[in-house]
PDB file of C-alpha atoms and ligand atoms in Angstrom:
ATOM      1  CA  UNK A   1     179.508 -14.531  28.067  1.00 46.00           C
ATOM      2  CA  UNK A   2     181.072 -17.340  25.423  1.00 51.00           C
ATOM      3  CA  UNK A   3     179.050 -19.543  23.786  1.00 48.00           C
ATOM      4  CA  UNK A   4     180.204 -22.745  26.048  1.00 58.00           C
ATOM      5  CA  UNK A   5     179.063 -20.644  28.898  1.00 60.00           C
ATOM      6  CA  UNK A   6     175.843 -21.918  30.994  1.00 69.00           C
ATOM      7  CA  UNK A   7     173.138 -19.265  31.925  1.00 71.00           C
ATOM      8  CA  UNK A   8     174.065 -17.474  35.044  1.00 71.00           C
ATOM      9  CA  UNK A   9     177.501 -19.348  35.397  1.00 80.00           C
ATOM     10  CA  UNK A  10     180.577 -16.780  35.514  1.00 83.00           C
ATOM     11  CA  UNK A  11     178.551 -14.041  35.503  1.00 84.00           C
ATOM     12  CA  UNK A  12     180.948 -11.031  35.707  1.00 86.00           C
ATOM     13  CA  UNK A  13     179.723  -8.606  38.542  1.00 87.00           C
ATOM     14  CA  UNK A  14     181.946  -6.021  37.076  1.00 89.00           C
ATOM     15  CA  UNK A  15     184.076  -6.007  40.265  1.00 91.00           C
ATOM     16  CA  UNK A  16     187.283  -5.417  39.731  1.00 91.00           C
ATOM     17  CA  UNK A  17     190.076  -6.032  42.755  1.00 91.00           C
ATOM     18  CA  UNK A  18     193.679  -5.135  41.246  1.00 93.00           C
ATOM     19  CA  UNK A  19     192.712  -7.450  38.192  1.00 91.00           C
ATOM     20  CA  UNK A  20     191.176 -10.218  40.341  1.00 92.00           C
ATOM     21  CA  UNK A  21     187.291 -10.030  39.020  1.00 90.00           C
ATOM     22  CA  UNK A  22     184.099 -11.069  40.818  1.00 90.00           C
ATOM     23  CA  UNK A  23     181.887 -13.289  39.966  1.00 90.00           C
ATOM     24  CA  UNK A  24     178.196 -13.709  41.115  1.00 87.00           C
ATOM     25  CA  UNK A  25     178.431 -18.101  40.889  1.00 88.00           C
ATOM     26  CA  UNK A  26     176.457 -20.477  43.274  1.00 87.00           C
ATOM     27  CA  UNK A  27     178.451 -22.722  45.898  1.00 90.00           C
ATOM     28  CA  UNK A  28     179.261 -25.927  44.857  1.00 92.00           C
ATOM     29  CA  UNK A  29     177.087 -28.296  46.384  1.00 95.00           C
ATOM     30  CA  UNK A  30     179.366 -30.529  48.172  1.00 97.00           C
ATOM     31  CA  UNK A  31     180.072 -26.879  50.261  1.00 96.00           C
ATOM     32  CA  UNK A  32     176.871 -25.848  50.571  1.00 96.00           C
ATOM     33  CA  UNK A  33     175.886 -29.296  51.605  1.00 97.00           C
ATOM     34  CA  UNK A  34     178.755 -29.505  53.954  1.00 98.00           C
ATOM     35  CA  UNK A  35     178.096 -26.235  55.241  1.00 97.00           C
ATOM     36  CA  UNK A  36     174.442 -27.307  55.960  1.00 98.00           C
ATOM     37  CA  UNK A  37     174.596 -30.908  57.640  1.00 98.00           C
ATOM     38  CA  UNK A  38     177.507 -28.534  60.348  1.00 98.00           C
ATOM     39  CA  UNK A  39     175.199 -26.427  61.121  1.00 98.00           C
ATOM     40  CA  UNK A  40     172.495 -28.855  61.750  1.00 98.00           C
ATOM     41  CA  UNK A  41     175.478 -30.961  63.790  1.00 98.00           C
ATOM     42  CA  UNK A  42     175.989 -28.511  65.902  1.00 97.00           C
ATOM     43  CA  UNK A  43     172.639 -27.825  66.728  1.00 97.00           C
ATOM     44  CA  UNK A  44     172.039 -30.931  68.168  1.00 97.00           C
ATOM     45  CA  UNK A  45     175.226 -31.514  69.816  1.00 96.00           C
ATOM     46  CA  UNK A  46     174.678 -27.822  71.707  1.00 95.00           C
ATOM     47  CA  UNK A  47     170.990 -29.105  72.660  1.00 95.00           C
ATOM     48  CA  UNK A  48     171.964 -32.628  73.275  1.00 94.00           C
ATOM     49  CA  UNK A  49     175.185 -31.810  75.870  1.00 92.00           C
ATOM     50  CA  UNK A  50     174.311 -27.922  76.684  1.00 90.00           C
ATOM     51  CA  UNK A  51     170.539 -27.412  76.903  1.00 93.00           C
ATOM     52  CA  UNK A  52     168.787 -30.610  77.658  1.00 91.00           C
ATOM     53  CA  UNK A  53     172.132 -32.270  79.049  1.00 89.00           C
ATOM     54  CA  UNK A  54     170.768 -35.611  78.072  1.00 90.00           C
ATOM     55  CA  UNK A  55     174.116 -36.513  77.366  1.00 88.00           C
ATOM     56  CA  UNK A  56     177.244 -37.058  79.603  1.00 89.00           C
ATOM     57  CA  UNK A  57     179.537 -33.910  80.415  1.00 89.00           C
ATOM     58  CA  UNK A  58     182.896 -34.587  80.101  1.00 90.00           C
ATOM     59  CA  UNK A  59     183.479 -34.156  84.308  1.00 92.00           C
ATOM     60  CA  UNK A  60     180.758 -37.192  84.081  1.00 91.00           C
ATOM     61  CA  UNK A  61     182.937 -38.890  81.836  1.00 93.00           C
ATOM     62  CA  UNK A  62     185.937 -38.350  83.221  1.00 95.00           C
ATOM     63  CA  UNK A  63     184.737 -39.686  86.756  1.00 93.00           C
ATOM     64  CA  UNK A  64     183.444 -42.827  84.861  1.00 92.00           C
ATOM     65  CA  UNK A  65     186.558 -43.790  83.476  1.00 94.00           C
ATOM     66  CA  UNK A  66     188.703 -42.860  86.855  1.00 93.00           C
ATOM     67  CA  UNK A  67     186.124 -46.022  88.348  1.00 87.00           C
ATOM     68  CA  UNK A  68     186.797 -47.811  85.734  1.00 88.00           C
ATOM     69  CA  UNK A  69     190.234 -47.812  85.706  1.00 90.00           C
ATOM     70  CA  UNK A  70     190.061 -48.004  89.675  1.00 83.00           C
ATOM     71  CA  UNK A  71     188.172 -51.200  89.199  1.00 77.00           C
ATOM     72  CA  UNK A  72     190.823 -52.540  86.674  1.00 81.00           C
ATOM     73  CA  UNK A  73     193.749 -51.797  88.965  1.00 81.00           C
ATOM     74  CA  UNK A  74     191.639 -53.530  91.916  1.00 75.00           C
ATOM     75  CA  UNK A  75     190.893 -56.626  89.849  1.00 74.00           C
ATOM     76  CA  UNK A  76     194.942 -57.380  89.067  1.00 80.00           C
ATOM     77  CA  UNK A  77     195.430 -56.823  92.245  1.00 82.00           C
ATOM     78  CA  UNK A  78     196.394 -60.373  94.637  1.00 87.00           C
ATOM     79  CA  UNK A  79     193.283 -61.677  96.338  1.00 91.00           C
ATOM     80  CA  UNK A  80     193.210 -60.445  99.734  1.00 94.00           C
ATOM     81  CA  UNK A  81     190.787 -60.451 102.611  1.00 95.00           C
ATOM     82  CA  UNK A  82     191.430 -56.295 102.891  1.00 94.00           C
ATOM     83  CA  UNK A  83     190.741 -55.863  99.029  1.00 92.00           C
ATOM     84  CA  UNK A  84     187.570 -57.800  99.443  1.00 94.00           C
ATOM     85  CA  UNK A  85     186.583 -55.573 101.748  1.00 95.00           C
ATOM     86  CA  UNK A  86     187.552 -52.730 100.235  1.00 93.00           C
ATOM     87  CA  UNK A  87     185.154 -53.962  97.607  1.00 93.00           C
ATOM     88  CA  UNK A  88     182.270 -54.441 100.202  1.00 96.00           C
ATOM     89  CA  UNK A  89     182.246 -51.035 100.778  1.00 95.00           C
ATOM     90  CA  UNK A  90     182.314 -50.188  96.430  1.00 93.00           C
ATOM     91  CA  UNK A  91     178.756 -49.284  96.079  1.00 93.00           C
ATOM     92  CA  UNK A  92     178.987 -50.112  92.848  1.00 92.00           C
ATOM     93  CA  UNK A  93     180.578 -53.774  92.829  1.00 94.00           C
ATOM     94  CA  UNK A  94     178.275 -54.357  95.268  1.00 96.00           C
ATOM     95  CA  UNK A  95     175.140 -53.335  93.096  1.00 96.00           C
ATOM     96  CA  UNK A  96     176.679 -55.921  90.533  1.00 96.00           C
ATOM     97  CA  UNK A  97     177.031 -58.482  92.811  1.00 97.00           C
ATOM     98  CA  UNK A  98     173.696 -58.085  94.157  1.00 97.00           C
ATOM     99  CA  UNK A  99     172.334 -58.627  90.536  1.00 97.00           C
ATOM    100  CA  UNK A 100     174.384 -61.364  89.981  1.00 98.00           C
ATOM    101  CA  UNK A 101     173.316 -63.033  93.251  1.00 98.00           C
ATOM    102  CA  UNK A 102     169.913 -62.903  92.927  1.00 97.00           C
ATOM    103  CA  UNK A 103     169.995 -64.293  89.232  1.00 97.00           C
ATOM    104  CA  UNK A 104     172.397 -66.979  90.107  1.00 97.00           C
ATOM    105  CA  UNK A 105     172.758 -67.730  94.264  1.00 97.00           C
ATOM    106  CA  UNK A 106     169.235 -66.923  95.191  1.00 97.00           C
ATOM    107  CA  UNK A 107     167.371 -69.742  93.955  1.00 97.00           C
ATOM    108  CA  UNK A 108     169.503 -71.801  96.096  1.00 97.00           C
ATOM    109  CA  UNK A 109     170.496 -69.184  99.549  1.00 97.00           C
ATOM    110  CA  UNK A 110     167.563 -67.327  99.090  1.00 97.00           C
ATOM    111  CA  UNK A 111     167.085 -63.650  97.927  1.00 97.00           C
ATOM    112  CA  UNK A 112     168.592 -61.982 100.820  1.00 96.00           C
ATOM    113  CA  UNK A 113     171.110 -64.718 101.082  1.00 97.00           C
ATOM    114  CA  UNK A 114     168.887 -66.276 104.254  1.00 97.00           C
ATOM    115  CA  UNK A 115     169.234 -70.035 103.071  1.00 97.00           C
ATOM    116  CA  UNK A 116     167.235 -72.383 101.410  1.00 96.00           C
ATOM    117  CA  UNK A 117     169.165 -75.713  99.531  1.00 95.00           C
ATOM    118  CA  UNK A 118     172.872 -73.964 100.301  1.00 97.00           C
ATOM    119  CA  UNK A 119     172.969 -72.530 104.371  1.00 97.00           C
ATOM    120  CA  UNK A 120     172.295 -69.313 105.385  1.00 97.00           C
ATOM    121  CA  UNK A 121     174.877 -66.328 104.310  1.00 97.00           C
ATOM    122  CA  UNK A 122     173.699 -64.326 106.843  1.00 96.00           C
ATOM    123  CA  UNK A 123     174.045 -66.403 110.017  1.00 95.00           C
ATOM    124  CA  UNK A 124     177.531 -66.799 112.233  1.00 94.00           C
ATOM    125  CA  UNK A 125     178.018 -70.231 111.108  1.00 96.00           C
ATOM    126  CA  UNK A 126     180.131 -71.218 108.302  1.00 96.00           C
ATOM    127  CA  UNK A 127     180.646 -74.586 106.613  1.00 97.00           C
ATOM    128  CA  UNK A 128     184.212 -73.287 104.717  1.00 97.00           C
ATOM    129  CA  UNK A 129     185.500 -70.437 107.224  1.00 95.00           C
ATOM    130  CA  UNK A 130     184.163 -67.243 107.598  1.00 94.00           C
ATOM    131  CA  UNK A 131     187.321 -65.149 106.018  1.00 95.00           C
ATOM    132  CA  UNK A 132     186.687 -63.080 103.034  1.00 97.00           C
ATOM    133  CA  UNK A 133     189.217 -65.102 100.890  1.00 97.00           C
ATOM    134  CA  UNK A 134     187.148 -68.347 102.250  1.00 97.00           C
ATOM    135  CA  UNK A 135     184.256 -67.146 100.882  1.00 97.00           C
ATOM    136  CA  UNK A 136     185.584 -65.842  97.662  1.00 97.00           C
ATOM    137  CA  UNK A 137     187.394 -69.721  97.521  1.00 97.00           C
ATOM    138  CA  UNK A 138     183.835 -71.643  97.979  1.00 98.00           C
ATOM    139  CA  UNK A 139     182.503 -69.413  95.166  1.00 97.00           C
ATOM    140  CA  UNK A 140     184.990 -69.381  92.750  1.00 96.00           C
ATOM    141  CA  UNK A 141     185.773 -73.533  92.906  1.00 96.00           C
ATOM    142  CA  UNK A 142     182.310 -74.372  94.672  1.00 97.00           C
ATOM    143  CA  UNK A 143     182.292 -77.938  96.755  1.00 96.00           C
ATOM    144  CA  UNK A 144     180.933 -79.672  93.829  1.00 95.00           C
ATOM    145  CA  UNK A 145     180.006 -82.613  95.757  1.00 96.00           C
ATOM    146  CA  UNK A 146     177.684 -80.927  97.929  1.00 96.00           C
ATOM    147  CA  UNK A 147     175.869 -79.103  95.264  1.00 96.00           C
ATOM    148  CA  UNK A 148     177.817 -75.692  95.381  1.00 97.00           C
ATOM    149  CA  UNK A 149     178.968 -75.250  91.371  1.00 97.00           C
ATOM    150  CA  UNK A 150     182.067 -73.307  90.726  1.00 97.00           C
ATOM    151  CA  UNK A 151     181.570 -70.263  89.346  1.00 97.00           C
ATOM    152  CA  UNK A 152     184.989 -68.966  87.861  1.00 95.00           C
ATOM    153  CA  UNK A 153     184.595 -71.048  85.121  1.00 95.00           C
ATOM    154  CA  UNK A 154     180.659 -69.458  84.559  1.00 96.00           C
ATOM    155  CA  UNK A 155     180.953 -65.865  85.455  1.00 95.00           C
ATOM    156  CA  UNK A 156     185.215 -64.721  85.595  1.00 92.00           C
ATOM    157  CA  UNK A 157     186.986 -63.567  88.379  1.00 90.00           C
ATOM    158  CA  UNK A 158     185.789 -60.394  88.266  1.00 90.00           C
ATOM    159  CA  UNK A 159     182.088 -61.196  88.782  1.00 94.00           C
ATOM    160  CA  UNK A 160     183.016 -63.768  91.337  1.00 96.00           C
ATOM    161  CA  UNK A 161     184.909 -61.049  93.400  1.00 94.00           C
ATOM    162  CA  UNK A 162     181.794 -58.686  92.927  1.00 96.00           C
ATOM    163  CA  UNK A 163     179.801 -61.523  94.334  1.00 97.00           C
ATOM    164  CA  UNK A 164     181.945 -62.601  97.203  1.00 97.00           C
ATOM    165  CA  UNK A 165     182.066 -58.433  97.783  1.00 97.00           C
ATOM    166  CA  UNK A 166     178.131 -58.402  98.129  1.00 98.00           C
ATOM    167  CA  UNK A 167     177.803 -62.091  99.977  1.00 97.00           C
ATOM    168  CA  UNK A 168     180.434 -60.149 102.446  1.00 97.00           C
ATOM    169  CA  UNK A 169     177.831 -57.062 103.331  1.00 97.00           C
ATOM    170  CA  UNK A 170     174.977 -59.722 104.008  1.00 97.00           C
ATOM    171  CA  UNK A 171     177.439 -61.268 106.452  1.00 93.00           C
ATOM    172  CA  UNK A 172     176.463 -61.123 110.156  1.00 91.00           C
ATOM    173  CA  UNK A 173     172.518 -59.363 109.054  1.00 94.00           C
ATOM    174  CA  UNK A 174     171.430 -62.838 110.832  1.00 94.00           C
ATOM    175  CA  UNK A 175     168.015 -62.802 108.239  1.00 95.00           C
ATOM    176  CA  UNK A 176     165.211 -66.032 109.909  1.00 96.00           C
ATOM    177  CA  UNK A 177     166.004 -68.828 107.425  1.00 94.00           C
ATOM    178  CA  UNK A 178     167.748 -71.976 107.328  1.00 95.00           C
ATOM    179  CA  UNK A 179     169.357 -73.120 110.771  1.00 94.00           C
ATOM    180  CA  UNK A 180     173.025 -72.989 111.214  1.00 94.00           C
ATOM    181  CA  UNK A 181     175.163 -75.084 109.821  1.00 96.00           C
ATOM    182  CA  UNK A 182     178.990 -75.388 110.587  1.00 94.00           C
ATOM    183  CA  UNK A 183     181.120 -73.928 113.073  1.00 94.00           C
ATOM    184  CA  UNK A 184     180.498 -70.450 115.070  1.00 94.00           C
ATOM    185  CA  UNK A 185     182.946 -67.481 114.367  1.00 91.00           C
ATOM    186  CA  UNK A 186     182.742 -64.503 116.008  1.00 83.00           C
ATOM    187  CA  UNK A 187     184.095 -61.176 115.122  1.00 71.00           C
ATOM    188  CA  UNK A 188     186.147 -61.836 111.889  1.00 68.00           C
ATOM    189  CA  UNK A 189     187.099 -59.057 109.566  1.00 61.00           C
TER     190      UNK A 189
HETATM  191  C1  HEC B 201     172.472 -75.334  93.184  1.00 92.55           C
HETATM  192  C2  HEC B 201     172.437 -74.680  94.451  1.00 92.55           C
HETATM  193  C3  HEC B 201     173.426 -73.575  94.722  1.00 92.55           C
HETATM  194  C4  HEC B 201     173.661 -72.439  93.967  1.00 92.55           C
HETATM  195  C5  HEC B 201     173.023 -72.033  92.654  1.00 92.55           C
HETATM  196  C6  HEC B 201     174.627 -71.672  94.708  1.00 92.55           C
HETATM  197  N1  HEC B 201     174.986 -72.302  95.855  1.00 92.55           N
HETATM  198 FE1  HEC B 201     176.311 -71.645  97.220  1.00 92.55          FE
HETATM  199  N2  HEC B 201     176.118 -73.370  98.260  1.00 92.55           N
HETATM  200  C7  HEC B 201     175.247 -74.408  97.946  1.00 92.55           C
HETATM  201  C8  HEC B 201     175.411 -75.499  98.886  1.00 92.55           C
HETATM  202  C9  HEC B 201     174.626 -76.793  98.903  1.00 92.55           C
HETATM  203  C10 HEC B 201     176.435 -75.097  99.771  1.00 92.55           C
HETATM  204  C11 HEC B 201     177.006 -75.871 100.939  1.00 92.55           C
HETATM  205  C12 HEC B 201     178.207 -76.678 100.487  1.00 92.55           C
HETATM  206  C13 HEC B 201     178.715 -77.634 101.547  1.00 92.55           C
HETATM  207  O1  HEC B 201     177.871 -78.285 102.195  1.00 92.55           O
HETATM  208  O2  HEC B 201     179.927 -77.720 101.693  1.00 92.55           O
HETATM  209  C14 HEC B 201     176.844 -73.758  99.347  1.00 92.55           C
HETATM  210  C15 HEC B 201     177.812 -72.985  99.988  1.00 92.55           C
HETATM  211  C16 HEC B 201     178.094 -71.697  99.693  1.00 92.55           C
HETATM  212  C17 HEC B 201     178.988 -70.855 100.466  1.00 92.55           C
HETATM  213  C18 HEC B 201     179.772 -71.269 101.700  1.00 92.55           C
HETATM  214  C19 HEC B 201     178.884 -71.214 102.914  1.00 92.55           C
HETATM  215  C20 HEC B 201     179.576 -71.709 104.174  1.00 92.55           C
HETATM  216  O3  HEC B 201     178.852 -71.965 105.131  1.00 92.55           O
HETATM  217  O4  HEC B 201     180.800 -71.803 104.196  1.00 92.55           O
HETATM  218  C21 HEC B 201     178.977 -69.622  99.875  1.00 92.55           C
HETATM  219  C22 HEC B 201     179.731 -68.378 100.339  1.00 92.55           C
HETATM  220  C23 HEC B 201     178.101 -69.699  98.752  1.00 92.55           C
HETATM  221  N3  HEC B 201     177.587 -70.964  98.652  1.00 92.55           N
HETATM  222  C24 HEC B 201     177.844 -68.640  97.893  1.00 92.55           C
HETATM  223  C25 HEC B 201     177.137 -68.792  96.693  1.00 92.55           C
HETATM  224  C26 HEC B 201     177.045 -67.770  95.700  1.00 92.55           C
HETATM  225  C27 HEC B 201     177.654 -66.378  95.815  1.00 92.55           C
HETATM  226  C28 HEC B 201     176.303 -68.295  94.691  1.00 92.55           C
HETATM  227  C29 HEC B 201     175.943 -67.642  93.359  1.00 92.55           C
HETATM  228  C30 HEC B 201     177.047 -67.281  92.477  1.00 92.55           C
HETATM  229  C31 HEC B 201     175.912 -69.634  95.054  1.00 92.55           C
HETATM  230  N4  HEC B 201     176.448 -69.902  96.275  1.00 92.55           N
HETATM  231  C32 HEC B 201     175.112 -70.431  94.285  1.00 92.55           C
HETATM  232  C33 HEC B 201     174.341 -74.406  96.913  1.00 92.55           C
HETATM  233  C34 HEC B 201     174.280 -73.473  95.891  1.00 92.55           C
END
């Protein structure tokens, strides 16, 4: 040991490999740390995704972005009455519609869409034609005059397609509520 030499730093072990010697120092700390906080890492990720599977497997995640990018291609897509329909039966666009329905629409056509200020949704009778793309028109521009806002300009196409999706599986449920109004169509898509 030389005199600049701290205690127990380069201590020769006395190994000798073909002139490499060995000695006994302790890691640096930035390695040992490092070392540490990776162990600890991958500890919880192993519980968190292997043993209590709180978090999303990658098949999970996978199948979440295939319906997202399913609902991206949908929403470029033109408007037609077989796309809205195709949405009706989206479990999931209609789940959002539904929420958006009863925090906007149902104060006005009631929460199952059975009419109370606006007409019934659910009856055979329709003011503005009983197609999917009429519906989808009413909501996104409204009739402003007669107290239906527009809502393209509130919630974006895409929320106004999830609602006209969900307004289309409470067509024809004929719910007790306000009397018809408009003209009778029967058997439309
Ligand atoms: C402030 C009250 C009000 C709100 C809120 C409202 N509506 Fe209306 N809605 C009306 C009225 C009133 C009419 C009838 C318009 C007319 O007489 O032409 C109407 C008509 C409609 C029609 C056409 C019905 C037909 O017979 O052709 C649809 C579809 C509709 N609304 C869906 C919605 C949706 C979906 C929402 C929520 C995003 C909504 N409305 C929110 C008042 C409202």
């Amino acid at each position: 040991m030389t005199a600049q030499q701290k205690p127990g730093i380069d201590v020769d072990t006395g190994h000798d490999y073909d002139g490499i010697r060995e000695y006994d120092n302790p890691l640096p700390m930035w390695w040992f740390t490092t070392f540490v906080v990776c162990i600890a890492f991958g500890y919880a990720y192993w519980m968190h995704y292997e043993v209590a599977r709180t978090g999303p497997s990658l098949m999970a995640e996978y199948q979440a972005d295939q319906a997202e990018a399913a609902r991206r291609a949908a929403a470029s897509k033109p408007l037609t009455d077989e796309l809205l329909v195709a949405l009706s039966k989206d479990p999931q666009t209609v789940e959002t519609g539904a929420k958006l329905f009863s925090q906007s629409c149902a104060v006005c056509h009631g929460a199952g869409g059975e009419g109370k200020i606006g007409p019934n949704l659910t009856d055979a009778y329709w003011l503005h034609g009983p197609k999917p793309t009429d519906i989808h028109k009413v909501i996104a521009g409204g009739v402003v005059e007669k107290g239906m806002p527009a809502w393209n300009p509130v919630l974006g196409p895409e929320r106004v397609r999830a609602l006209a999706a969900y307004v289309l599986t409470r067509r024809g449920l004929e719910l007790p509520g306000k009397g018809p109004q408009g003209e009778r169509y029967v058997a439309v898509q």
